[in-house]
XYZ file of C-alpha atoms in Angstrom:
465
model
C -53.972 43.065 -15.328
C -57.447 42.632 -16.611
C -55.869 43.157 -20.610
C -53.586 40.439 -19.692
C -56.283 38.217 -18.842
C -58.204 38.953 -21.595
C -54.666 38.412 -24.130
C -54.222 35.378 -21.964
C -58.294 34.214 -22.149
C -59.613 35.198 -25.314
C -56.670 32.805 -27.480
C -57.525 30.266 -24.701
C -60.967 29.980 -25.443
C -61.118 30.001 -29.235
C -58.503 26.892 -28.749
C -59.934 25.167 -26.523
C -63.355 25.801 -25.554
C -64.848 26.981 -28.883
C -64.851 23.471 -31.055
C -67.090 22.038 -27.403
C -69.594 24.796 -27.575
C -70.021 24.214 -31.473
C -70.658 20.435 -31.059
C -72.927 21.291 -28.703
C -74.755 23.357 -30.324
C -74.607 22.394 -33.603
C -77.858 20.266 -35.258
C -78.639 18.802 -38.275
C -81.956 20.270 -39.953
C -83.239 19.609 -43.563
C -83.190 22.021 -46.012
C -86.376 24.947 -45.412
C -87.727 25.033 -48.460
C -89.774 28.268 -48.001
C -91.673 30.477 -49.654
C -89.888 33.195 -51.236
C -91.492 36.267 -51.659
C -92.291 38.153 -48.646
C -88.662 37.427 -47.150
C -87.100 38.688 -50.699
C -89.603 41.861 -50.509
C -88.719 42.160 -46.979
C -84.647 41.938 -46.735
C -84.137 43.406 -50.130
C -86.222 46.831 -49.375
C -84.443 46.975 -45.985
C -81.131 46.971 -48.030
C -81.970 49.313 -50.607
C -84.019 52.038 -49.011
C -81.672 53.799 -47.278
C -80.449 54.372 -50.918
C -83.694 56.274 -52.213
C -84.870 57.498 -48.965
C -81.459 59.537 -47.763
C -81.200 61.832 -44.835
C -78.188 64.189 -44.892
C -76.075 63.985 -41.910
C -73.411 66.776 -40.927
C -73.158 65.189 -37.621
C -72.174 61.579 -36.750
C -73.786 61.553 -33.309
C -76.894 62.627 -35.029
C -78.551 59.390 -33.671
C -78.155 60.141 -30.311
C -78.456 63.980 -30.465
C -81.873 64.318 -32.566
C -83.955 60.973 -31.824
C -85.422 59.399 -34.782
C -85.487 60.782 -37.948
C -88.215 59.451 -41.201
C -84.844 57.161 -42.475
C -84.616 55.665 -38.816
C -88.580 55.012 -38.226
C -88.854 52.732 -41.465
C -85.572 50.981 -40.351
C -87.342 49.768 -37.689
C -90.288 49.742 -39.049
C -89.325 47.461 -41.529
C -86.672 45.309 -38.506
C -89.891 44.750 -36.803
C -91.878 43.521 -39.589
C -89.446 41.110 -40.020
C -89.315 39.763 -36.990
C -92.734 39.179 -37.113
C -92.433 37.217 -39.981
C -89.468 34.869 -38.367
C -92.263 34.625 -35.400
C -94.735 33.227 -38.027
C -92.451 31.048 -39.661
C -91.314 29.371 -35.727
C -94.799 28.561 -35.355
C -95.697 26.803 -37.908
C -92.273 24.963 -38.702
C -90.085 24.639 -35.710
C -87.591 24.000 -37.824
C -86.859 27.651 -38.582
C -85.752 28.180 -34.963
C -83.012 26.072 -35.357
C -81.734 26.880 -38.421
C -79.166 29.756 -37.722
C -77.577 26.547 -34.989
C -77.081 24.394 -37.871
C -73.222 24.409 -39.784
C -71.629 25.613 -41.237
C -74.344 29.004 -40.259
C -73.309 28.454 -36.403
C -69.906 30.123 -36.171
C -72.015 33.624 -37.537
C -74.974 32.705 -35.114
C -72.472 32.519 -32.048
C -70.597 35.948 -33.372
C -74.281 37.523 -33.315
C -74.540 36.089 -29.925
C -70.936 37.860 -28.289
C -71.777 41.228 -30.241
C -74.729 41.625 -28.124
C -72.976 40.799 -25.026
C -70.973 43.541 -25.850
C -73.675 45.897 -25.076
C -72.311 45.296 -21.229
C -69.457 47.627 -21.693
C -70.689 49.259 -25.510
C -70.003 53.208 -25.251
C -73.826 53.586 -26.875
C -75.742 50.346 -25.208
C -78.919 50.540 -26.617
C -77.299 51.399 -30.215
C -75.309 47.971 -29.627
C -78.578 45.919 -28.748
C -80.466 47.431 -31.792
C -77.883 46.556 -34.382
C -77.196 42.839 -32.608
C -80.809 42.527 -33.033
C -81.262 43.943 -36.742
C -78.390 41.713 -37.418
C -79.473 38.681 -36.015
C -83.237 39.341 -37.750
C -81.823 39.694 -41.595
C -78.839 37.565 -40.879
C -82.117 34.615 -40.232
C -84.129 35.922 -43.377
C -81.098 35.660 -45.357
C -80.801 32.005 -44.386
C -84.551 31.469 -44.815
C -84.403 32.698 -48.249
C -81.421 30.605 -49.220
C -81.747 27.200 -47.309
C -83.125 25.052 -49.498
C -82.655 21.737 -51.393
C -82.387 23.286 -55.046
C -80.115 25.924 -54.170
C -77.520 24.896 -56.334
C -80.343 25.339 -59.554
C -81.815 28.727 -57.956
C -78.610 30.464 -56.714
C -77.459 32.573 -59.558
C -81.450 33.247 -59.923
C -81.630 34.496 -56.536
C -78.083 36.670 -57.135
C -79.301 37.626 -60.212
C -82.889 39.318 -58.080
C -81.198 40.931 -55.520
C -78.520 42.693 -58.488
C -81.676 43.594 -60.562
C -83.045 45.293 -57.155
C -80.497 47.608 -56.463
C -80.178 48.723 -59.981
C -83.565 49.840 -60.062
C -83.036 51.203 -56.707
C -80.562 53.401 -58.126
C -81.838 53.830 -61.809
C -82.163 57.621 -60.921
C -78.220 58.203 -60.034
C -76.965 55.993 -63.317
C -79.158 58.055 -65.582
C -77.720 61.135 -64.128
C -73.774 59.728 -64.235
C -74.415 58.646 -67.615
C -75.985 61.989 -68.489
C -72.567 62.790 -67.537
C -70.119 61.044 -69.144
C -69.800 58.964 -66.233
C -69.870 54.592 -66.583
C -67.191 53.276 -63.748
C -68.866 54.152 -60.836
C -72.025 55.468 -62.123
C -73.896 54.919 -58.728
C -70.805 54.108 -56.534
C -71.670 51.523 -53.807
C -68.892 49.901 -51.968
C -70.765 46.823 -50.735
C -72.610 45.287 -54.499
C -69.715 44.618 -56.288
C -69.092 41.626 -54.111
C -72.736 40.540 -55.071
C -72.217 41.104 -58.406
C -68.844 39.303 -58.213
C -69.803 36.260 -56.442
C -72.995 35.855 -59.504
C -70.424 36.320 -62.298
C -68.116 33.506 -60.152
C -70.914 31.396 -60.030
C -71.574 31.783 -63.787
C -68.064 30.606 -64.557
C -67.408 28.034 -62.301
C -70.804 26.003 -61.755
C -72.669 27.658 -64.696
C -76.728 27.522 -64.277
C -79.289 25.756 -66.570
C -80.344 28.754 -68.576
C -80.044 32.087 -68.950
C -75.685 32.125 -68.818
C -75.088 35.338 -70.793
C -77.293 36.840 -69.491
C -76.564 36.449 -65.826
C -72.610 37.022 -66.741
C -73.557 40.602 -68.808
C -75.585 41.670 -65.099
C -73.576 40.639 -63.318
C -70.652 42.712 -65.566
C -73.229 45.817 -65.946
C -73.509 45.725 -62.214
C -70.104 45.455 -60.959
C -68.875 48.145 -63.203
C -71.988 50.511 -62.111
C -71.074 50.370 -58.579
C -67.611 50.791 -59.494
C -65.525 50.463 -56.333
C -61.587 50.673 -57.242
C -61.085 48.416 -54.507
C -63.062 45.653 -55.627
C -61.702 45.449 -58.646
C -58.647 45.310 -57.285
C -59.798 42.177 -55.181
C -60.370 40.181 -58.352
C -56.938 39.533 -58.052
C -58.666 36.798 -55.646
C -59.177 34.855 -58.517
C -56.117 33.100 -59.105
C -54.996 32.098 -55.695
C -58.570 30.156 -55.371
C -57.680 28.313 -58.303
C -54.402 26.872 -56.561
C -55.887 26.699 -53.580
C -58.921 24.257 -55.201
C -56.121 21.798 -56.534
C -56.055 18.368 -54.866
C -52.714 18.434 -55.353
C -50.864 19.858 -52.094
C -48.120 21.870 -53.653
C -50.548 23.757 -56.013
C -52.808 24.530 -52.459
C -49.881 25.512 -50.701
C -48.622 27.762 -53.759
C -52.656 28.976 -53.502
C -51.879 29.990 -49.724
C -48.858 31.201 -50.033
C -50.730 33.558 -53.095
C -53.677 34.913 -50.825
C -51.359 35.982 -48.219
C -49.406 37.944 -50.917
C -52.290 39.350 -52.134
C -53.889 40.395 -48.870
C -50.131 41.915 -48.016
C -49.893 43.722 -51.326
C -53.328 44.876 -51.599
C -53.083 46.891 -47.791
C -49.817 47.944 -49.058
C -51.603 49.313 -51.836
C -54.444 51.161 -50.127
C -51.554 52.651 -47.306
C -49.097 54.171 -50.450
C -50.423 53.774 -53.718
C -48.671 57.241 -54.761
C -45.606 55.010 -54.170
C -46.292 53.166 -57.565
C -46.838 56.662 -59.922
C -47.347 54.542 -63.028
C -49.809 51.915 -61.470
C -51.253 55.018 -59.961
C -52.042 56.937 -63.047
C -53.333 54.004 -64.985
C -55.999 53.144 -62.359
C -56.951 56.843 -62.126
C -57.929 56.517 -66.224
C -59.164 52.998 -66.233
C -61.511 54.004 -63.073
C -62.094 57.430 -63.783
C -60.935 58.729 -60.660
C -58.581 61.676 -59.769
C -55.402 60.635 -58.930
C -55.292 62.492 -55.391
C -58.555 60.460 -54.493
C -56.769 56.222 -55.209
C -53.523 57.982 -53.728
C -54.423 57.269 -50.059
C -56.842 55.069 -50.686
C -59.891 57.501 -50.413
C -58.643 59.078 -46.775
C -58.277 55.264 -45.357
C -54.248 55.464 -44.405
C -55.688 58.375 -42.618
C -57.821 57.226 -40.675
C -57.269 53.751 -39.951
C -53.912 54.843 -37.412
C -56.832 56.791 -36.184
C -59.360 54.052 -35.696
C -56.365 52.095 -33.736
C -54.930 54.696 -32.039
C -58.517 55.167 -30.114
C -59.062 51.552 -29.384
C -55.507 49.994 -28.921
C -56.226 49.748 -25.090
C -59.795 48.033 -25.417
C -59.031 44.812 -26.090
C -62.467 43.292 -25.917
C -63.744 46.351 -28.128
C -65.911 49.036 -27.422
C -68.750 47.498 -28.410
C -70.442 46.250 -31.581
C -70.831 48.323 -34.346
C -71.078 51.315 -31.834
C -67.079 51.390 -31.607
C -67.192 51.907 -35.346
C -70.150 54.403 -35.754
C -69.366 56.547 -32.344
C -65.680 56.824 -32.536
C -65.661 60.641 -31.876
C -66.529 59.032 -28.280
C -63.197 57.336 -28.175
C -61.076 60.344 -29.206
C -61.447 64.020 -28.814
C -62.807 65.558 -31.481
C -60.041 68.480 -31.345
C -57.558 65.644 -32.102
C -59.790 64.128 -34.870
C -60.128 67.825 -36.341
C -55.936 68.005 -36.754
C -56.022 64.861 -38.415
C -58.600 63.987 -40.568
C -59.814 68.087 -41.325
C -63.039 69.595 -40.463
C -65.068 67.894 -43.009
C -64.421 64.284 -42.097
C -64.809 64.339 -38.548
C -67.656 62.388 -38.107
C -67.030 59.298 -39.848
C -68.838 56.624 -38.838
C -67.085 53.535 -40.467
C -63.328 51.939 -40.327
C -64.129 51.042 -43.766
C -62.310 47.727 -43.367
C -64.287 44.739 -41.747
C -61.215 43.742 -39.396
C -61.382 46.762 -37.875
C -64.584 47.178 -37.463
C -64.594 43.760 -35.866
C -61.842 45.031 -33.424
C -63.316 48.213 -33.028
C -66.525 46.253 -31.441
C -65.537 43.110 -29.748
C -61.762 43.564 -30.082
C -59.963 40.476 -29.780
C -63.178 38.030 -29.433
C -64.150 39.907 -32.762
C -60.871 38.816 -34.652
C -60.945 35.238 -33.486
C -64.666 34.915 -34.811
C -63.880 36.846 -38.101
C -60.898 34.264 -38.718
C -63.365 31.179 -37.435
C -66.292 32.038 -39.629
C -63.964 33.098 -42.715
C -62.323 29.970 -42.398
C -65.225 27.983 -41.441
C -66.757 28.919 -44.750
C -63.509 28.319 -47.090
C -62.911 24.625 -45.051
C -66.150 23.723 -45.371
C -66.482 24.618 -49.236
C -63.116 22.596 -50.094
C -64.891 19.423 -49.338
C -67.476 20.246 -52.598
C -66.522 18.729 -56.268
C -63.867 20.907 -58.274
C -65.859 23.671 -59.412
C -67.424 23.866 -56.298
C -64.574 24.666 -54.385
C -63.311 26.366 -57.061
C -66.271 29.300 -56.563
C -65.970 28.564 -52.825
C -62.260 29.985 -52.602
C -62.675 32.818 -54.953
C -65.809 34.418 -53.059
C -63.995 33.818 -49.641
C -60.932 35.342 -51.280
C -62.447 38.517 -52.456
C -64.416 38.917 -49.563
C -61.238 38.891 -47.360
C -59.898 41.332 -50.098
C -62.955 43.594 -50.463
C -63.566 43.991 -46.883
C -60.075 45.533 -46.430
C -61.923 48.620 -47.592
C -66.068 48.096 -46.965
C -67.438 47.500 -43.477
C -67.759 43.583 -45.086
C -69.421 41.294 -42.564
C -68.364 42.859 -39.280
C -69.745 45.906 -38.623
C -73.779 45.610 -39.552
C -76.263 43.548 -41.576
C -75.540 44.521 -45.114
C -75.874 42.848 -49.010
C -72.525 41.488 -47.859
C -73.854 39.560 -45.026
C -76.924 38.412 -47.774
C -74.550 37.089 -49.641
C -72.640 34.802 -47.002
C -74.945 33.456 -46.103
C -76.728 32.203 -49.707
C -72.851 31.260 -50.139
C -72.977 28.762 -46.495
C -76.800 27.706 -47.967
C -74.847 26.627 -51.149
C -71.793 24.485 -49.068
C -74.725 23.135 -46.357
C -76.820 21.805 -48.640
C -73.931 19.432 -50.710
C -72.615 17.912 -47.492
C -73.774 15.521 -44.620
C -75.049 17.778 -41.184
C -71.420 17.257 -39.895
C -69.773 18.305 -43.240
C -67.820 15.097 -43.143
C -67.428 13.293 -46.102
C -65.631 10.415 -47.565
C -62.145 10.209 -48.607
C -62.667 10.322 -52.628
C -61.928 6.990 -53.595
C -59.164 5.813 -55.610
C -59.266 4.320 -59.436
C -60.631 0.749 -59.273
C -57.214 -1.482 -60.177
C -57.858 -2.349 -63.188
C -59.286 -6.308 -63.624
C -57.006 -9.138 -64.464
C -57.202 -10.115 -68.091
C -58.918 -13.460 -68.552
C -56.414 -16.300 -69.716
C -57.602 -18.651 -72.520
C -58.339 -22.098 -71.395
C -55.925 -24.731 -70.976
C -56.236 -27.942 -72.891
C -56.785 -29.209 -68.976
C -59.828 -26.753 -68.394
C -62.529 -29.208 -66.974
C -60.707 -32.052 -66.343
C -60.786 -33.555 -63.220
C -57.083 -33.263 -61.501
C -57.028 -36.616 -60.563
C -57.227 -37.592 -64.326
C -54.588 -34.844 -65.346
C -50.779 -36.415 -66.685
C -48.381 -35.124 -64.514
């Protein structure tokens, strides 16, 4: 009874009740403006620490089993520090508060908001109130660092920073691949290639003042570096944008019709890829990947019937990000043994940010990943043509990348940086309501001027008729 309530309720709401609680909620605040340094220091050593300071974990309920370990003390160390700064920045500018309540940020803000109710029936409470609360923190510092009036001038700068930080994050690892023989992939990281993506976009389709090349060859060096099969793959976004920018509506619908094909074909992909042995082989050189590894899409069509066989019956999740990370909790361990093998047990990630957005809120969790997704893409076709243009093709290939990364669903992550310097970049064109007028139409042309008649300036009454 109560799922078919919540089948019943959760549709009704998102219909319904969800376009009242935005206009109620939603305010119109000018762009920050802030100060950029200490939030960049801040959010971008949160993001890349955990990749020089690493803890080796055999055991995914290491969290709960052995307290807090060096890794987990500057986490929070660093989530506090933070929030302090947030707390400094409300009181002297109120207008900081309200910033995360403004559009198009509002649909994440209220998806923040339902994850940490969530912690009322989580499996690990406490781990669902910390990672609301981390979330919420750097989801705000993101949007400090990116609201402001010149974003459209500063935003490939800004990409460009938070590339060049995780490259010296990971200098270390490339020197050693390269030492190697290794280029694709040289410090694999599923999550930057999007970054590095959405700064080459941006080079193409609303090109900055200066510095072009230079921002296009990062942003190249850096997707290839991270090297995740999948996101290359997602480029494929690329083309379906393009229709999908037109002002014309067959080309949009053709555009549609295109990302739907895409997302279809690219799951098909990562489920049977050993299906297509020629396709299969060719990635395998191109990437520099064996074979067996692309095959099953790195152990995913494995484990994803897993992931929904554990949480088909808990339809308003199992709380967030704690459904993904404690899944052994779901299912018994024996059974995840026969599956998955001995050595991938304790997984802690879906790695695919629909999942992990059912996994934790279950159905509320889809309906907000469609609302903000779509939020963000309807909002962005109301910008100029390159605008929408760079819009549609990060949207795209985030909907395509995060069929294999955690994407925005799970946890705060360069992902989640990213959106939200993308919804800076859309709220910053447009009026506080995003309304905007109908483009108008060519000016009819002016009637030509008619040489004088031999009448012109005589009085009528004195005109022969």
């Amino acid at each position: 009874m109560l799922n078919l309530f919540l089948v019943l309720a959760i549709p009704a709401w998102f219909t319904m009740l969800y376009p009242v609680v935005r206009r109620r909620l939603a305010v119109a605040v000018r762009p920050l403006d802030a100060r950029l340094v200490l939030p960049m220091v801040l959010v971008c050593t949160f993001a890349f620490m955990p990749l020089v300071f690493t803890v080796p974990r055999e055991d995914g309920n290491a969290v709960l089993e052995e307290g807090l370990s060096a890794s987990n003390i500057i986490t929070l160390v660093l989530t506090g520090l933070t929030g302090l700064y947030l707390f400094g920045k409300i009181a002297l500018d109120r207008r900081v508060a309200l910033l995360p309540f403004a559009m198009p940020y509002l649909p994440f803000t209220l998806m923040i908001g339902v994850n940490t109710l969530s912690a009322a029936w989580s499996i690990v409470p406490p781990y669902t109130l910390y990672r609301s609360a981390e979330l919420f923190i750097f989801y705000h510092a993101s949007i400090v660092i990116f609201d402001r009036s010149d974003i459209e001038r500063r935003f490939a700068d800004l990409l460009a920073i938070i590339t060049l930080a995780w490259l010296v994050a990971v200098l270390p690892i490339i020197v050693d691949s390269l030492a190697h023989g290794i280029v694709f992939s040289a410090a694999k990281n599923n999550m930057m290639p999007y970054v590095c993506a959405m700064l080459g976009f941006l080079v193409i389709f609303r090109p900055p003042e200066r510095r072009r090349r230079t921002y296009l060859a990062l942003a190249l060096a850096g997707f290839v570096i991270a090297g995740s099969a999948a996101s290359t793959g997602a480029l494929v976004a690329v083309g379906p944008a393009l229709l999908m920018s037109s002002r014309r509506a067959v080309l949009r619908r053709l555009g549609i019709a295109g990302a739907l094909l895409a997302i279809a074909g690219f799951v098909l992909l990562m489920l049977d890829l050993a299906a297509f042995p020629a396709l299969l082989d060719l990635l395998a050189t191109l990437l520099q990947k064996p074979a067996i590894e692309l095959a099953n899409g790195t152990g995913r069509s494995t484990f994803w019937p897993t992931f929904i066989a554990a949480t088909q019956d808990r339809l308003a999740g199992s709380g967030f990000s704690a459904g993904d990370r404690f899944i052994q909790l779901l299912i018994p361990t024996t059974t995840l043994a026969e599956t998955l093998g001995r050595d991938d047990v304790f997984i802690t990630s879906s790695h695919n940010m629909f999942l992990s957005a059912w996994a934790g809120t279950g159905l509320i969790g889809l309906g907000f990943a469609l609302v903000v997704l779509l939020t963000t893409l309807s909002w962005g076709m109301k910008l100029d043509l390159s605008g929408r243009r760079f819009v549609a093709a990060c949207v795209l290939m985030l909907v395509l990348n995060g069929m294999t990364t955690p994407g925005i669903f799970q946890d705060w992550n360069v992902n989640v940086l990213a959106l939200a310097g993308l919804l800076a970049f859309i709220r910053v064109q447009l009026p506080p309501d995003g309304r905007v007028p109908a483009y108008p139409r060519a000016p009819a042309p002016a009637p030509r001027a008619r040489a004088p008649s031999p009448e012109a300036g005589i009085p009528s009454t004195w005109r022969i008729s």
